[in-house]
CSV table of C-alpha atoms in Angstrom, one decimal:
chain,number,residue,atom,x,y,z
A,1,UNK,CA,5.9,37.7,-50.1
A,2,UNK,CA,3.8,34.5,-51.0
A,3,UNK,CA,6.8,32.4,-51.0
A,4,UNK,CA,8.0,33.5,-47.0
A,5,UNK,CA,4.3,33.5,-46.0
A,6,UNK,CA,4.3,29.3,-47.4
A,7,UNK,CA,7.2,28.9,-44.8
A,8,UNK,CA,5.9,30.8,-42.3
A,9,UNK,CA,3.0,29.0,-41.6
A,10,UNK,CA,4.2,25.5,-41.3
A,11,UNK,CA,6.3,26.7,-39.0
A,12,UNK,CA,4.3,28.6,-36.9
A,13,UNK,CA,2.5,25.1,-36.9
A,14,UNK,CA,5.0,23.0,-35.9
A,15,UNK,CA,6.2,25.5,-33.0
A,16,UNK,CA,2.5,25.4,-31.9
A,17,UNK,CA,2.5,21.6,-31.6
A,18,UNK,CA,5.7,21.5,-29.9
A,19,UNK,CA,4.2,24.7,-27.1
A,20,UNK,CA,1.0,22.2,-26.6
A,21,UNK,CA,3.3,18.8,-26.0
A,22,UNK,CA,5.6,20.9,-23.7
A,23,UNK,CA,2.4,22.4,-21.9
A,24,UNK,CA,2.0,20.8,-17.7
A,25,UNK,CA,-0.3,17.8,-17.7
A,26,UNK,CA,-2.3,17.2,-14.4
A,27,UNK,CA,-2.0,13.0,-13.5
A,28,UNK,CA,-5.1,11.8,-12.7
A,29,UNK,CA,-4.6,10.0,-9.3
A,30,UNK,CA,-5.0,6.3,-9.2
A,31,UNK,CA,-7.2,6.4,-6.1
A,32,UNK,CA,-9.8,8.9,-6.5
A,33,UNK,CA,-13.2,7.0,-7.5
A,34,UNK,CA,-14.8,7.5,-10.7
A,35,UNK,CA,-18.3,8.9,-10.5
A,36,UNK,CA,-20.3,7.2,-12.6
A,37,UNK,CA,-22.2,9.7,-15.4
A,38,UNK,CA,-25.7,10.5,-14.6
A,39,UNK,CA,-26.0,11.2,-18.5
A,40,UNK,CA,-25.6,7.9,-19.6
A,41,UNK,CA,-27.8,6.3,-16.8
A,42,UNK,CA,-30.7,8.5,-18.0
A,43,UNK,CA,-30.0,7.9,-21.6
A,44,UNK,CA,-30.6,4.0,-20.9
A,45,UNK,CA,-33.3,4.7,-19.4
A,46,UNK,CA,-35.5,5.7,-22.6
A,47,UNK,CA,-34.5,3.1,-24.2
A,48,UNK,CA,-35.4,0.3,-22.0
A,49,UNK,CA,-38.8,1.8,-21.3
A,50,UNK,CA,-39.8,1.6,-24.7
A,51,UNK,CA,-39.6,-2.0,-24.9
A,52,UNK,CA,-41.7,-2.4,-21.4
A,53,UNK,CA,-44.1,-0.4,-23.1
A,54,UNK,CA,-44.9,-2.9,-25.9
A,55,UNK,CA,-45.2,-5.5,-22.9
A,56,UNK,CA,-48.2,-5.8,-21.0
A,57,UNK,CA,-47.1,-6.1,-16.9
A,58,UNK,CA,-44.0,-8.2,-16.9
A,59,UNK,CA,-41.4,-5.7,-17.8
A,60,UNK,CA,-42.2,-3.1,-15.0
A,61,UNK,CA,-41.7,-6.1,-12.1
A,62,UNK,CA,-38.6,-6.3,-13.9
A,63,UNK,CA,-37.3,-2.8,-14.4
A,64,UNK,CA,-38.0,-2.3,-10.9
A,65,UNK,CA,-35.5,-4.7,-9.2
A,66,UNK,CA,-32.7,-3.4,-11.1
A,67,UNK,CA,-33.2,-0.1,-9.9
A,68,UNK,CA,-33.4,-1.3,-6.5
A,69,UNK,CA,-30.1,-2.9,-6.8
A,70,UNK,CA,-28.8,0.2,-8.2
A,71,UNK,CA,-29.9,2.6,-5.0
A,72,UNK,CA,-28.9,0.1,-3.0
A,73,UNK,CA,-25.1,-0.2,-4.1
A,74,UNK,CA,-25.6,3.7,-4.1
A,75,UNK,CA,-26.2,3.5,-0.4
A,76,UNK,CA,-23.5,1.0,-0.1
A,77,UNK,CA,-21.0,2.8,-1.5
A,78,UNK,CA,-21.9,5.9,0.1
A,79,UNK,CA,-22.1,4.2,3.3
A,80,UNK,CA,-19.0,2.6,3.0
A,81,UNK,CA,-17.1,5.7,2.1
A,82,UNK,CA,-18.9,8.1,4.6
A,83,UNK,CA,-17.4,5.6,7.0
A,84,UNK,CA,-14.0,6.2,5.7
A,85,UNK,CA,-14.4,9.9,6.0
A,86,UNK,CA,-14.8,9.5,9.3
A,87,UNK,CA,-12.4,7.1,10.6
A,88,UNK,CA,-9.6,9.6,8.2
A,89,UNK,CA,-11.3,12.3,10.4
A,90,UNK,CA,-10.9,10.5,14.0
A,91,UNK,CA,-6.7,9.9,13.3
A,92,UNK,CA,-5.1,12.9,14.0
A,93,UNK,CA,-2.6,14.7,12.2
A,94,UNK,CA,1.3,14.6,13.5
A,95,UNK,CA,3.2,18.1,13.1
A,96,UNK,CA,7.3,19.0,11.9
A,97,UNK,CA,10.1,21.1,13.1
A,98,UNK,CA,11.7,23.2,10.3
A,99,UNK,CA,13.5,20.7,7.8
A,100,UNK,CA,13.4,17.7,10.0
A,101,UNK,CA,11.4,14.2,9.8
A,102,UNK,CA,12.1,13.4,13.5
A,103,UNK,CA,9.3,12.4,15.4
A,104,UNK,CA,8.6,15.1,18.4
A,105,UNK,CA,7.2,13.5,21.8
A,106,UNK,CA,4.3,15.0,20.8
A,107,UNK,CA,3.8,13.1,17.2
A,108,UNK,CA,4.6,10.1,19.0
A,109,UNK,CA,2.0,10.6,21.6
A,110,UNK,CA,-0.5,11.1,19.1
A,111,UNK,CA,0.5,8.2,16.7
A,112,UNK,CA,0.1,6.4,19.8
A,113,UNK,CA,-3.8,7.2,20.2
A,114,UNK,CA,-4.1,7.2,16.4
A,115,UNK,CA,-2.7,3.2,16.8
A,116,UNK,CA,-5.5,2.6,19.6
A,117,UNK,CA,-8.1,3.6,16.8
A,118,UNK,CA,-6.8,1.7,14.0
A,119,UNK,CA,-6.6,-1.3,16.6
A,120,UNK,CA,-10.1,-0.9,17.0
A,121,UNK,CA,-11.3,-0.2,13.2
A,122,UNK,CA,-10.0,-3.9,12.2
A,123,UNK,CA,-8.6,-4.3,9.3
A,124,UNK,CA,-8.8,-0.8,7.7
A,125,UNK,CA,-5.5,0.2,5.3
A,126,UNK,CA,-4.2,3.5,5.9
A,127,UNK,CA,-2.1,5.8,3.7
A,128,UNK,CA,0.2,8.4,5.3
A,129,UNK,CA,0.5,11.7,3.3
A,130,UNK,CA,3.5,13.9,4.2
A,131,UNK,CA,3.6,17.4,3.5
A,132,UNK,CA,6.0,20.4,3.7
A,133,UNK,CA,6.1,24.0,3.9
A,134,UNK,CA,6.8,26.6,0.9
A,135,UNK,CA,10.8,27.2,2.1
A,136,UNK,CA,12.9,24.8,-0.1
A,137,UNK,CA,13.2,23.5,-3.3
A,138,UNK,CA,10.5,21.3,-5.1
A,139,UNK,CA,12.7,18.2,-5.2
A,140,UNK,CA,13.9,18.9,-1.6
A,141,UNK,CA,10.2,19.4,-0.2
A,142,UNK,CA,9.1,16.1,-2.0
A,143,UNK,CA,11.9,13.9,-0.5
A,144,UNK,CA,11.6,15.4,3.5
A,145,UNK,CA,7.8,15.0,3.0
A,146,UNK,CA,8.3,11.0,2.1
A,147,UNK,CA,10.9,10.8,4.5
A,148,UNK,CA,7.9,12.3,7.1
A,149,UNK,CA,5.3,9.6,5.6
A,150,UNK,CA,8.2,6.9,5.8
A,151,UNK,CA,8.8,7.8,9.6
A,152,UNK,CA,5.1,7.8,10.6
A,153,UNK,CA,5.0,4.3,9.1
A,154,UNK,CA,7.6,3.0,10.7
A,155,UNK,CA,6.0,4.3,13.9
A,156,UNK,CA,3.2,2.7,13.4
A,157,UNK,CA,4.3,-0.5,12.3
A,158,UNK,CA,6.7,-0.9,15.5
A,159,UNK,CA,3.5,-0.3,17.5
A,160,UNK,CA,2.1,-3.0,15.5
A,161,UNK,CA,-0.2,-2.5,12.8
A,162,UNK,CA,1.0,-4.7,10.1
A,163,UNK,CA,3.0,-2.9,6.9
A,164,UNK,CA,0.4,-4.2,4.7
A,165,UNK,CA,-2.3,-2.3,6.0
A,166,UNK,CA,0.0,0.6,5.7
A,167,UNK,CA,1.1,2.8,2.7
A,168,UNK,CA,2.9,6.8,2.5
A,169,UNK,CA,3.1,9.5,-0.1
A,170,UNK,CA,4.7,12.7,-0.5
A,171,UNK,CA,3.1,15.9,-1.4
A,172,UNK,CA,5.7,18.1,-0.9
A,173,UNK,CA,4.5,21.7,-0.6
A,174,UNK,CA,1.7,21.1,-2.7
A,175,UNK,CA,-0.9,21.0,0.0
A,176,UNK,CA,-0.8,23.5,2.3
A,177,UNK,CA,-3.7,23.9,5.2
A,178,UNK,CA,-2.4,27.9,4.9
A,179,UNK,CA,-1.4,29.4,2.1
A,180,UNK,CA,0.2,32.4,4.2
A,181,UNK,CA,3.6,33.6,4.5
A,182,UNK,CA,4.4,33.5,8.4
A,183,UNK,CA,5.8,31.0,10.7
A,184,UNK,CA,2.3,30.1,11.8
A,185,UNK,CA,1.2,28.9,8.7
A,186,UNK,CA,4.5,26.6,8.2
A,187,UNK,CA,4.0,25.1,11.2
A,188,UNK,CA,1.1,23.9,10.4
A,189,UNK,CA,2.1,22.6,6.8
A,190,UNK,CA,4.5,20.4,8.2
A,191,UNK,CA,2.5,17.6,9.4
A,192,UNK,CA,1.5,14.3,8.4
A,193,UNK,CA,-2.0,13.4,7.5
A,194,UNK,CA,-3.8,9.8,7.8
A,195,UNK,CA,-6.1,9.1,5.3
A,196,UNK,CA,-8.4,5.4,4.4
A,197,UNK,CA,-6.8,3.7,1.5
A,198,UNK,CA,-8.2,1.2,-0.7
């Protein structure tokens, strides 16, 4: 008994290392910011008091700067991507027929407008996310919803907004706006989106 139990275990181990490697990994997307930690901030922040402490009035003038510059950025930041919501929000989104990346009348119409607006933002860089309903295969999905991105872009880019303000991904089915089972809901998960790239 002691003897199958020594063999057992190693590989019970080994079959448990392989089940964890196999196991889906999420990719962390390269353009999603990084917030910074609020931990560490307030852990610094101990630690540089106590010095200003020992000093009579100069370290507080200088402490206080710092955090100035901080906020500010903050707002920056915050500013600056508040202002990307909002131009993402002002394009409007271009809609599919059942397995096809043809551009209706209507998706022209409104990548039309949506080419007035960027006109008018300047120089803004725009990333074109395709999307798919549920019917089809995963592999399928991915390639008509990059063929739907690619199509947009080319639209856009013979209205004239340069190609190197302008960038596409497929999402495939992975990002429905409805998650039900009807014709209503695919409709509407065949559309291109218009988001503010980096």
């Amino acid at each position: 008994m002691k003897m199958s139990l020594k063999r057992f275990v190693p590989v019970l181990c080994t079959g448990l290392l392989i089940a964890g490697g196999c196991a889906k990994q999420q990719a962390v997307k390269a353009d999603q910011p990084i917030a910074p930690s609020t931990t560490t901030q307030q852990a610094a922040a101990p630690t540089q008091a106590k010095p200003a402490e020992s000093k009579p009035a100069a370290a507080p003038t200088t402490a206080l700067p710092d955090s100035t510059i901080k906020s500010e950025g903050l707002a920056q930041g915050q500013a600056a991507s508040s202002k990307a919501a909002a131009v993402s929000q002002a394009l409007e989104k271009i809609y599919f027929d059942f397995d096809s990346d043809v551009l209706s009348d209507t998706a022209r119409k409104t990548l039309a407008a949506n080419f007035d607006k960027l006109k008018a933002m300047g120089n803004v860089k725009v990333r074109v996310e395709g999307n798919c309903d549920e019917r089809g295969s995963d592999d399928y999905n991915l390639a008509l919803s990059e063929r739907r991105a690619q199509a947009a872009v080319k639209y856009l880019a013979s209205l004239g907004i340069p190609a190197s303000r302008l960038s596409f991904i497929g999402y495939g089915e992975e990002k429905p706006v409805d998650a039900a089972h009807t014709e209503d809901a695919w409709s509407k998960n065949r559309r291109d989106e218009f988001t503010i790239s980096k």
